[in-house]
XYZ file of C-alpha atoms in Angstrom:
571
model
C 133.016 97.128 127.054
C 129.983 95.358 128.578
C 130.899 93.662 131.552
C 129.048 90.541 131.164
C 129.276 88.946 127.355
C 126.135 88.997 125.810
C 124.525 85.650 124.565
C 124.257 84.710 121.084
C 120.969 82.407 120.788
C 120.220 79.909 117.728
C 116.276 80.011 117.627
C 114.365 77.152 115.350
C 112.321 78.213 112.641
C 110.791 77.428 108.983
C 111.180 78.809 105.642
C 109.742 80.915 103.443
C 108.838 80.030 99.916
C 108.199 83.771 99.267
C 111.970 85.621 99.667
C 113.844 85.490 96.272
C 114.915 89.122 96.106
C 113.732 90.926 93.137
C 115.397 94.009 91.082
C 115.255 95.955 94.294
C 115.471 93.814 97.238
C 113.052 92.100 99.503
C 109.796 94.021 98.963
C 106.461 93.173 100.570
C 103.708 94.608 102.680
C 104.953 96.374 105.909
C 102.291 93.988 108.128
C 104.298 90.997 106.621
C 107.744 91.804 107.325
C 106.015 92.930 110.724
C 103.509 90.522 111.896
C 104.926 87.134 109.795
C 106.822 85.402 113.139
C 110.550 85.394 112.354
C 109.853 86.657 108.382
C 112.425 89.670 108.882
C 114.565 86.938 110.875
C 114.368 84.563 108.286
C 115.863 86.628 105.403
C 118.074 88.322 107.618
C 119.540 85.034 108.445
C 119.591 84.082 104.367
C 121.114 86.957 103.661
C 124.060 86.516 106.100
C 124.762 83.111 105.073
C 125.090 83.961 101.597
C 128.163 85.672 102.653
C 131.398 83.089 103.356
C 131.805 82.046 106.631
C 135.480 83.138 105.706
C 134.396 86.587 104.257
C 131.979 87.567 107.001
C 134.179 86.956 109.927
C 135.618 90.507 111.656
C 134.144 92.361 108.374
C 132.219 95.648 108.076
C 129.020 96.059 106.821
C 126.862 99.035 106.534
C 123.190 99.424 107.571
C 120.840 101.988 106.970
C 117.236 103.543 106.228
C 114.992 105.702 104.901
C 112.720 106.263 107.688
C 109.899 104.346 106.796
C 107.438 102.731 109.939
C 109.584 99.546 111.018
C 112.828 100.591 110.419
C 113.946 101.246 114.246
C 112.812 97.758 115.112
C 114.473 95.824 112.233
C 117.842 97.915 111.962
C 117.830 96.409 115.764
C 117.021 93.199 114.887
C 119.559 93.028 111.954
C 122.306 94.564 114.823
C 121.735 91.478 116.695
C 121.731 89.411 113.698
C 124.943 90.688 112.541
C 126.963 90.666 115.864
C 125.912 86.625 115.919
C 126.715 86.110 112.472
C 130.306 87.422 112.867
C 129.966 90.869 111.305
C 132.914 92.586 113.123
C 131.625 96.142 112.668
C 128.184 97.934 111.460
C 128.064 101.432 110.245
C 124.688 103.096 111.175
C 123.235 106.353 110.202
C 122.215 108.936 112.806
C 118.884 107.726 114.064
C 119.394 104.860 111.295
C 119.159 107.119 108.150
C 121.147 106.667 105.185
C 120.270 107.438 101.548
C 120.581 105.204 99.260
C 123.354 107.085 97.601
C 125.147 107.342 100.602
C 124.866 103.824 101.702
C 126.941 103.000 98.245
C 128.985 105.590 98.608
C 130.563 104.762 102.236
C 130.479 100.626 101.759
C 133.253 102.076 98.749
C 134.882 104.359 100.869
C 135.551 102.270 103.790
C 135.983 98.724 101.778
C 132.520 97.191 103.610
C 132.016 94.000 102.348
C 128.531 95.138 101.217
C 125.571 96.955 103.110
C 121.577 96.354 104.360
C 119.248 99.095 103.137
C 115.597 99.406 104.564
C 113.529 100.651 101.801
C 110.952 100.353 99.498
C 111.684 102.993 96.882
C 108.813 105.435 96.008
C 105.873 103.143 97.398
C 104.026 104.031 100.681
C 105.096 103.935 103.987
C 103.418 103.500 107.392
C 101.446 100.408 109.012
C 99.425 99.665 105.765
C 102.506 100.594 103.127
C 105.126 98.585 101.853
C 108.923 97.422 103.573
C 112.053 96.305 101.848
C 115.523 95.106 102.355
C 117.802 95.592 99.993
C 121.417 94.452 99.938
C 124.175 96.332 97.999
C 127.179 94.088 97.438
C 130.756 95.463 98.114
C 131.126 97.840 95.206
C 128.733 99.671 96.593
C 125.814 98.407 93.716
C 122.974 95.962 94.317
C 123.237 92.393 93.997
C 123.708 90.882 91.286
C 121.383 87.528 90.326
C 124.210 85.212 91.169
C 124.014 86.707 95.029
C 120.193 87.128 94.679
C 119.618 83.706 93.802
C 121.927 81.887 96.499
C 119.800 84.229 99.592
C 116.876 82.459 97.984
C 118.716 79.587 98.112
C 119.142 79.860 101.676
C 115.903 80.524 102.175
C 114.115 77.685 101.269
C 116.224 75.502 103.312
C 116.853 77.623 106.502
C 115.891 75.811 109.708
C 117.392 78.347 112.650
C 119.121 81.306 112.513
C 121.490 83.225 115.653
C 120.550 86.306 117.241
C 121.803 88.748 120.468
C 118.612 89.737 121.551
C 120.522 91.658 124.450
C 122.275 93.787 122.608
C 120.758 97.405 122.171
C 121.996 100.324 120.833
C 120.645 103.760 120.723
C 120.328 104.920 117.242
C 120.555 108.341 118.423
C 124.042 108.602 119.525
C 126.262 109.729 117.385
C 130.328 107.305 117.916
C 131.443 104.393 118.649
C 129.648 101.462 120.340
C 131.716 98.399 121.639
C 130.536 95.036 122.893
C 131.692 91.945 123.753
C 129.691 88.935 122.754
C 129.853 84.674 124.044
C 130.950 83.548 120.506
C 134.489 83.382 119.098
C 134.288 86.561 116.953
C 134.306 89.671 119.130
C 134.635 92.667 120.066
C 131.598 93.844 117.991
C 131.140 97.453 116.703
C 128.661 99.944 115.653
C 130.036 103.572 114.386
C 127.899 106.156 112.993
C 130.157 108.228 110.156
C 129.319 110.708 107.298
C 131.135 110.672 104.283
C 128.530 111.167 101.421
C 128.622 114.856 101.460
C 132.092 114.934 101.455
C 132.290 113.476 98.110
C 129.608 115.672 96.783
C 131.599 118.843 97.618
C 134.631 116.930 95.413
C 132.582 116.080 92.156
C 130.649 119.929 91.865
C 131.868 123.352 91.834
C 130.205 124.782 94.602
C 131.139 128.130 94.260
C 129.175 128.278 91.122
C 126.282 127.353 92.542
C 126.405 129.558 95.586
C 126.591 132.757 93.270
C 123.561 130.749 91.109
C 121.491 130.968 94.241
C 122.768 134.034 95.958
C 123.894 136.294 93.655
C 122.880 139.520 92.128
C 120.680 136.990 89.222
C 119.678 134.827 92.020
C 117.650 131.681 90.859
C 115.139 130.670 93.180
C 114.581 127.130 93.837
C 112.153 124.699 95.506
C 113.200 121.017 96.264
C 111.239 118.883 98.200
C 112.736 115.797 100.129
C 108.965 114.282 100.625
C 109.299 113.778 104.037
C 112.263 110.539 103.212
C 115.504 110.111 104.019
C 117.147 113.020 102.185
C 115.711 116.317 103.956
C 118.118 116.639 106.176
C 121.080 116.417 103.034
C 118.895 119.038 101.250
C 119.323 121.460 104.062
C 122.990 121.170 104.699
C 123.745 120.879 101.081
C 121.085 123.616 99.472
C 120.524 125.803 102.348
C 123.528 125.562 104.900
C 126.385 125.440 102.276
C 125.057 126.890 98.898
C 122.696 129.268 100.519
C 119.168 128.821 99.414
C 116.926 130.383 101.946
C 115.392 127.935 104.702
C 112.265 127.974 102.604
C 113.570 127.167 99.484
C 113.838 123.082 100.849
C 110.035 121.506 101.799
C 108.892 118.931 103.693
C 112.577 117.914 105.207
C 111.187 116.324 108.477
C 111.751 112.369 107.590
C 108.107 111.010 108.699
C 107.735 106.925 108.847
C 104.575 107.704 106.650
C 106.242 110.599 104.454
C 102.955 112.783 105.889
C 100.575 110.426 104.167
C 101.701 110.322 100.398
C 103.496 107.534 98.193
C 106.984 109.108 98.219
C 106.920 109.037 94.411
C 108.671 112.197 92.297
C 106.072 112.198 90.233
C 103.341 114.464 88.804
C 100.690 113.283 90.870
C 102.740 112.468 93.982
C 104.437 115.917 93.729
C 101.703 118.230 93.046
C 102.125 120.180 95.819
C 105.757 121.518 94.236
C 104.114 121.284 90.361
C 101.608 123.725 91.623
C 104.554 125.804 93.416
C 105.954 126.051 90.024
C 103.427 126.639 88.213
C 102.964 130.186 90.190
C 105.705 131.786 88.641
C 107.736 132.405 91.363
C 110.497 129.900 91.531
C 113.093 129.092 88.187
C 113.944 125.630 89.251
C 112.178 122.684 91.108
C 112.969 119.069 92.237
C 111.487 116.401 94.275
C 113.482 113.474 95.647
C 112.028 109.842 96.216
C 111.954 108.182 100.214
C 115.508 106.670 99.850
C 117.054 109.558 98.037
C 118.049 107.589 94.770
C 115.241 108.905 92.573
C 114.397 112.554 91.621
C 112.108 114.803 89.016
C 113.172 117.923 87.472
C 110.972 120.549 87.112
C 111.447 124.453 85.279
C 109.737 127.669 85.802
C 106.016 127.384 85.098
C 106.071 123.662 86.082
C 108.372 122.749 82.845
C 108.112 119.408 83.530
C 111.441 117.324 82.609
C 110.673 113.765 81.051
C 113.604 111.530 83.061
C 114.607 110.129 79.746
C 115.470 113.744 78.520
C 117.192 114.462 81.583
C 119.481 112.184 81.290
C 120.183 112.939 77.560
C 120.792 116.789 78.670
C 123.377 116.090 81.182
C 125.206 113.520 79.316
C 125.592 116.511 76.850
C 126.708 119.152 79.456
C 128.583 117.242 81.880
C 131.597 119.558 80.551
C 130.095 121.659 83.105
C 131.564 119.405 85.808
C 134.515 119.445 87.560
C 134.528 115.563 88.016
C 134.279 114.933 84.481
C 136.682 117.798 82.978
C 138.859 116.010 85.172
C 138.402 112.242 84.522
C 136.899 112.362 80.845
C 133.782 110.833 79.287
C 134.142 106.581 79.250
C 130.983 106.004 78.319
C 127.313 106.043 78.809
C 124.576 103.266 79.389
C 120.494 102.974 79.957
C 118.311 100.765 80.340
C 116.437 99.011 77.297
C 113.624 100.892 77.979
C 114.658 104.321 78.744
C 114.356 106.758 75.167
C 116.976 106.988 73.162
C 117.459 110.349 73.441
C 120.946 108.972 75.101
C 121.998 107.549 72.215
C 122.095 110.850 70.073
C 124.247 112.358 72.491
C 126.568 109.716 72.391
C 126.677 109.358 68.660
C 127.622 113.528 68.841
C 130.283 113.028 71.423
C 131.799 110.186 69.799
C 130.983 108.137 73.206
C 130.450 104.631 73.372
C 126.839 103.256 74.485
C 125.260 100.788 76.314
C 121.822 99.088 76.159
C 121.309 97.011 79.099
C 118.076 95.521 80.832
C 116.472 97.153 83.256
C 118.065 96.875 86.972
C 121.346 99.298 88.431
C 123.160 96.150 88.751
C 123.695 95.643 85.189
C 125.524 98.817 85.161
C 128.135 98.188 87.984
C 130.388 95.855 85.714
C 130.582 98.797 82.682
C 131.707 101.435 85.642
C 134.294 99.048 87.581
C 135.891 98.253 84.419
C 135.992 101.179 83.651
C 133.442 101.460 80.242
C 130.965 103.987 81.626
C 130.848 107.482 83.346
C 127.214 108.261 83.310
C 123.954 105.909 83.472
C 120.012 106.527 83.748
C 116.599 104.727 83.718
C 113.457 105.721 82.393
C 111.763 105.329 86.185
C 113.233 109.289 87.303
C 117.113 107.418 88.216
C 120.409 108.688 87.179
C 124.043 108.693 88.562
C 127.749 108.441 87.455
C 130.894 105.887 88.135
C 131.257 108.131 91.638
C 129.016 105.480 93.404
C 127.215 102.285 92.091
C 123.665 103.471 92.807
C 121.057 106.022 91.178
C 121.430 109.336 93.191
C 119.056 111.664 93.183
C 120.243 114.988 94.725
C 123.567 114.389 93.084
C 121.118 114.906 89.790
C 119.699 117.832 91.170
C 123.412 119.151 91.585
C 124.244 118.555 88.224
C 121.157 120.525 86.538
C 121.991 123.461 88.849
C 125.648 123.172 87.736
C 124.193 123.307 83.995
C 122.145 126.334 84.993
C 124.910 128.166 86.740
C 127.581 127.047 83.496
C 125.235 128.421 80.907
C 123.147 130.930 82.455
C 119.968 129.461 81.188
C 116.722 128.446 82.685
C 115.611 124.570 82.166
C 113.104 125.038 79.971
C 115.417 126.841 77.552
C 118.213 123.963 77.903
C 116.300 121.504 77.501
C 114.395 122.692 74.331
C 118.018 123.812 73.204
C 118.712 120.171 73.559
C 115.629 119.246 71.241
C 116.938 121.840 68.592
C 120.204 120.001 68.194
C 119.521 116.265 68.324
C 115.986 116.119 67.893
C 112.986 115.257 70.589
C 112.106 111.894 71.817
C 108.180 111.796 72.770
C 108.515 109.098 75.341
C 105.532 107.792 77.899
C 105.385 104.436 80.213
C 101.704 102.790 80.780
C 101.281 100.822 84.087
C 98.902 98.185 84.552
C 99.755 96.730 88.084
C 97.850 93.965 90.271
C 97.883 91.546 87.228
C 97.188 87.945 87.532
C 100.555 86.658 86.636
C 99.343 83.730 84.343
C 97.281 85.890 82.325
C 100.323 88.192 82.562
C 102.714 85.330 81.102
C 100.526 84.040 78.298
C 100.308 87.827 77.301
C 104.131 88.500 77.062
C 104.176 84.754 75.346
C 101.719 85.390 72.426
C 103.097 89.196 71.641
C 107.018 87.476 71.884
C 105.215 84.821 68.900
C 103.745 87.965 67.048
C 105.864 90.101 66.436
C 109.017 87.581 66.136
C 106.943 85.965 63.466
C 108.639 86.817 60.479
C 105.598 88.140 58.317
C 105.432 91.082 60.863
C 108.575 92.776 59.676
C 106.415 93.591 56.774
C 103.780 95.023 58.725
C 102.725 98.915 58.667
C 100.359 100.614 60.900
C 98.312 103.622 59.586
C 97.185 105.644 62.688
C 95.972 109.084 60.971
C 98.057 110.559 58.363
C 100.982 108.652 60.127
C 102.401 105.416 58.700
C 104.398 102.723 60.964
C 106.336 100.320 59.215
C 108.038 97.772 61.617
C 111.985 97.683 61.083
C 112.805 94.838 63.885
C 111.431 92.893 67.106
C 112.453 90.910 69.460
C 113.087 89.828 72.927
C 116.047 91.963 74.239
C 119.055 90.158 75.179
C 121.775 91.700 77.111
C 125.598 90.028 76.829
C 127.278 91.401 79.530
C 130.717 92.975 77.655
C 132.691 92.549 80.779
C 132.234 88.992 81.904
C 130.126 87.441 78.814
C 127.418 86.271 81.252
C 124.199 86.029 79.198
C 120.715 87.926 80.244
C 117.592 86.812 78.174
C 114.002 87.858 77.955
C 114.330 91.604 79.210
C 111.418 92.927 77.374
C 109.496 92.438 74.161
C 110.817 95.783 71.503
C 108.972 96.523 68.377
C 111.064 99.086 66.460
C 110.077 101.073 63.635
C 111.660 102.683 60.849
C 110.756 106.066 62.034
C 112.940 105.401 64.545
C 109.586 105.280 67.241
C 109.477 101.961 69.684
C 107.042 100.037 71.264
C 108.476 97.836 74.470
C 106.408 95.798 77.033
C 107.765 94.238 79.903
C 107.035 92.714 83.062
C 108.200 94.262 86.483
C 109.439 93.020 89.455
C 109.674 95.901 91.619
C 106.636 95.915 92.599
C 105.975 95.226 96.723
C 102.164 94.484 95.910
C 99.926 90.962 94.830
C 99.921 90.275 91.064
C 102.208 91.305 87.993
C 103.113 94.736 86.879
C 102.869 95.293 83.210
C 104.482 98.260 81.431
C 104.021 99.788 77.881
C 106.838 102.213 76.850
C 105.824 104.247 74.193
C 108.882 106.241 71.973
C 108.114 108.559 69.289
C 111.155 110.465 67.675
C 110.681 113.877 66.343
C 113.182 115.673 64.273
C 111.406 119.120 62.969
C 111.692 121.576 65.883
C 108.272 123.052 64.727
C 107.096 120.085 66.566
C 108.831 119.583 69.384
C 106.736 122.107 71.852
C 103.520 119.071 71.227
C 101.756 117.354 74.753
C 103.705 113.946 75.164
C 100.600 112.030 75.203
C 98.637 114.013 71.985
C 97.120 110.801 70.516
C 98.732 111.166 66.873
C 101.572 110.290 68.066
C 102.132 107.958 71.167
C 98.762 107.224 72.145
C 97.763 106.355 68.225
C 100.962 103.784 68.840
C 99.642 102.345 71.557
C 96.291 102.261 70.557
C 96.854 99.481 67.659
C 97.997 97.243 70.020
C 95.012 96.980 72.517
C 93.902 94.163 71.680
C 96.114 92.135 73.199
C 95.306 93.551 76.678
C 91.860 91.157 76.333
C 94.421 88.651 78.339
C 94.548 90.378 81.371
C 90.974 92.813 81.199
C 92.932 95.877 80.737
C 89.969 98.710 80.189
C 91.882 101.840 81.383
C 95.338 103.060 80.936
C 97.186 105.633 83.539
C 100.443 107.074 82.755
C 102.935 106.363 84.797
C 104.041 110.498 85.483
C 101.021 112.198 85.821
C 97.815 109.330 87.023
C 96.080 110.938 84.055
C 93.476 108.525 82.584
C 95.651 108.161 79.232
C 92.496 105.710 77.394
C 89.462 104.192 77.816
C 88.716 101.501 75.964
């Protein structure tokens, strides 16, 4: 114990009209949360007052990062926070890293009452990137809008908030931390622990992969961390305990700028492993995002795995799973936007599926009642009910539990997969930096097209190829747990084919404007078809390209895909 209690100070400030969370947090420019006098404090302070004076008092949260420039200084800053809210005990990553995944994971294991992640995703780090704080609630998933909305609450009232600026820890040091503190709720702790990869060694058969990787047929494999959070999980996991060689894991050094790139799994963002691949020499490849919760799939010859299809392949071989031989199949759910590819695999395992809108936290409720097993998004996430976030090596885990089950490379299981149930062409189109009112009256003309009733009757020749609409709408979500009602989730045009058009606005984005996104779904039965480019224009571009007109709201000239930064059209 200190010998002198430290001082808990009330400082005066003013709020913010800027710090409603979004899907994923807090997100802004780094020089914001930075420079902005007391901006971090401020939504610190909102954040803890959300929580019950009641609730908070003696309780545990968790708090970690995933590296990026200004974590040190605000995981310090929300120490101090916490220990004069009344937070009875923080657990801290070494050096104040913690996935994503393993954030969720431990707030479960140890009962937090919910936990403080630093991260913004994929999107740059460093001086001139982006910052976040996100808060995951006590079942380990993010907040839902009822918690979201009173932290804004908070905000726009919030006139002081209490701080130890005395206290210090060293991030560094692995144990326990004890200190006494001049208000009524003390001792305070801070503990460092490590239970994420113990769980992972209790869902896999590890054996299996070990002889995948080491034995006489040994697959070799490249997976690189990016320079985020998860490097040093990819070594102990992939090299120390499954027995990769040292140089089968890249870039594992977590770097506050992840060495100068977005930390995106991505096409573009990952070319240094696409072009790894495309030599020939390894059979399997992944990258993982910054916070360890997203992740691309790639097979020999840079076989690039479209996330949607991914998920659809291990819903359909998670027989190869100790976890779920064990516990059965409950269910699966994905976002409105992500393919339907799910949805044929659940219709062949006689598996119940849900369509929710887009945001983890819609699928906490299915898992804690018990309704779902596994869930995915079309933006590179998947996971199962063994945490409440996406998880991205987990994924990688699973394909190489596939591999090692079937003795197949991913290129064949996946185009095994398209021989069965059919292939899903999918693409998302990105138009960021919108002005939001052009962005609104966009969203609010399409919504009065197409739910105009003369446009069911409406057929699109593009080519030989004949759309006729079936249905469209705005996508509602009722939640089948607690009834509670989600509306306007994204415009769908759905046609009889079976293809889909879907536009919606983002939040996620930490940048100025509004994010606009296109999803583009062609379905494809006749597997003498299925081996086509994603983006040949007769079938998703030709989609997309009846319904440029309407980008004349916002000055949309060029398209990129989302995947690969390719210029997709020009008009």
């Amino acid at each position: 114990m200190e010998t002198n209690p430290i001082p808990v100070v009330t400082v005066q400030t003013s709020p913010f009209d800027d710090q409603r969370p979004g899907t994923n947090g807090l997100r802004r420019k780094t020089e914001l949360f930075e420079g902005k006098k007391n901006y971090l404090q401020n939504y610190i302070q909102s954040l803890l007052s959300s929580i019950d004076l009641r609730d908070r008092q003696g309780c545990t949260m968790v708090v970690g990062s995933d590296g990026r420039y200004f974590s040190r200084a605000a995981t310090e800053i929300i120490v101090q926070m916490a220990a004069a809210n009344g937070i009875g005990r923080l657990v801290i990553g070494h050096n104040g890293l913690l996935s994503t995944p393993a954030v969720s994971c431990i707030i479960r294991k140890i009962k937090a009452i919910g936990g403080i992640i630093l991260t913004a995703s994929h999107n740059p780090g460093g001086p001139g990137g982006d910052f976040g704080v996100k808060f995951n609630v006590a079942n380990g998933g993010p907040s839902p809008d009822t918690v979201m909305e009173k932290i804004a609450q908070v905000s726009r009232t919030l006139e002081e908030y209490t701080i130890c600026p005395d206290l210090h820890i060293d991030l560094a040091r692995l144990g326990r931390h004890d200190f006494d503190l001049e208000n009524k709720f003390k001792p305070f702790r801070v503990d460092s622990v490590e239970v994420y990869l113990n769980l992972l060694r209790t869902i896999f058969d590890f054996s299996a992969i070990k002889t995948l990787l080491t034995g006489p047929e040994q697959l070799k494999i490249r997976v690189d961390a990016m320079n985020g959070v998860m490097g040093p999980y990819v070594r102990r996991i992939l090299c120390d305990e499954l027995g990769a060689p040292a140089n089968a894991a890249v870039n594992c050094v977590p770097l506050e700028d992840f060495g100068g790139r977005p930390p995106e799994p991505s096409l573009t963002y990952a070319a240094p492993l696409v072009d790894a691949m495309k030599g020939g020499d390894f059979g399997f490849g992944a990258a993982l995002d910054a916070d360890g919760d997203r992740y691309m799939i790639l097979g020999e010859n840079g076989f690039f795995v479209n996330p949607s299809d991914s998920l659809a392949v291990m819903a359909a071989n998670l027989s190869c799973i100790p976890y779920f031989r064990q516990l059965g199949l409950k269910g699966f759910a994905r976002s409105m936007a992500t393919s339907t590819a799910l949805d044929r695999v659940a219709k062949a395992l006689k598996v119940t599926l849900y369509e929710t809108p887009t945001g983890w936290r819609f699928f906490g409720n299915l898992m804690d009642s018990g309704r779902c097993s596994l869930c995915g998004e079309e933006s590179f996430g998947t996971s199962s009910d063994h945490i409440r976030e996406k998880d991205g090596l987990w994924s990688v885990l699973v394909w190489l539990s596939i591999m090692a089950v079937r003795k197949q490379g991913v290129e064949e299981i996946v185009k095994d997969h398209w021989a069965k149930l059919g292939r899903n062409y999918f693409c998302r189109f990105d138009y960021e930096g919108v002005d939001p009112r052009a962005a609104f009256y966009l969203m609010r003309d399409l919504e009065g097209v197409i739910t105009d009733k003369a446009f069911l009757t409406q057929k699109f020749a593009v080519g030989t190829n004949v759309y006729s609409v079936e249905r469209a709408d705005n996508f509602e979500y009722i939640d089948p747990v607690d009834g509670t009602v989600v509306r306007n989730q994204g415009l769908r045009i759905v046609f009889t084919d079976e293809s889909r058009l879907v536009f919606r606005l983002s939040g996620s984005g930490g940048g100025a404007g509004a994010t606009v996104r296109i999803y583009a779904e062609s379905f494809e039965r006749d597997p003498e078809r299925h081996n086509r480019e994603t983006q040949v224009r007769s079938t998703l571009e030709s989609i997309l390209i009846g319904t440029t007109t309407l980008c004349v709201y916002f000055g949309v000239s060029v398209f990129y895909c989302c995947w690969c930064g390719h210029i997709v059209f020009d008009l």
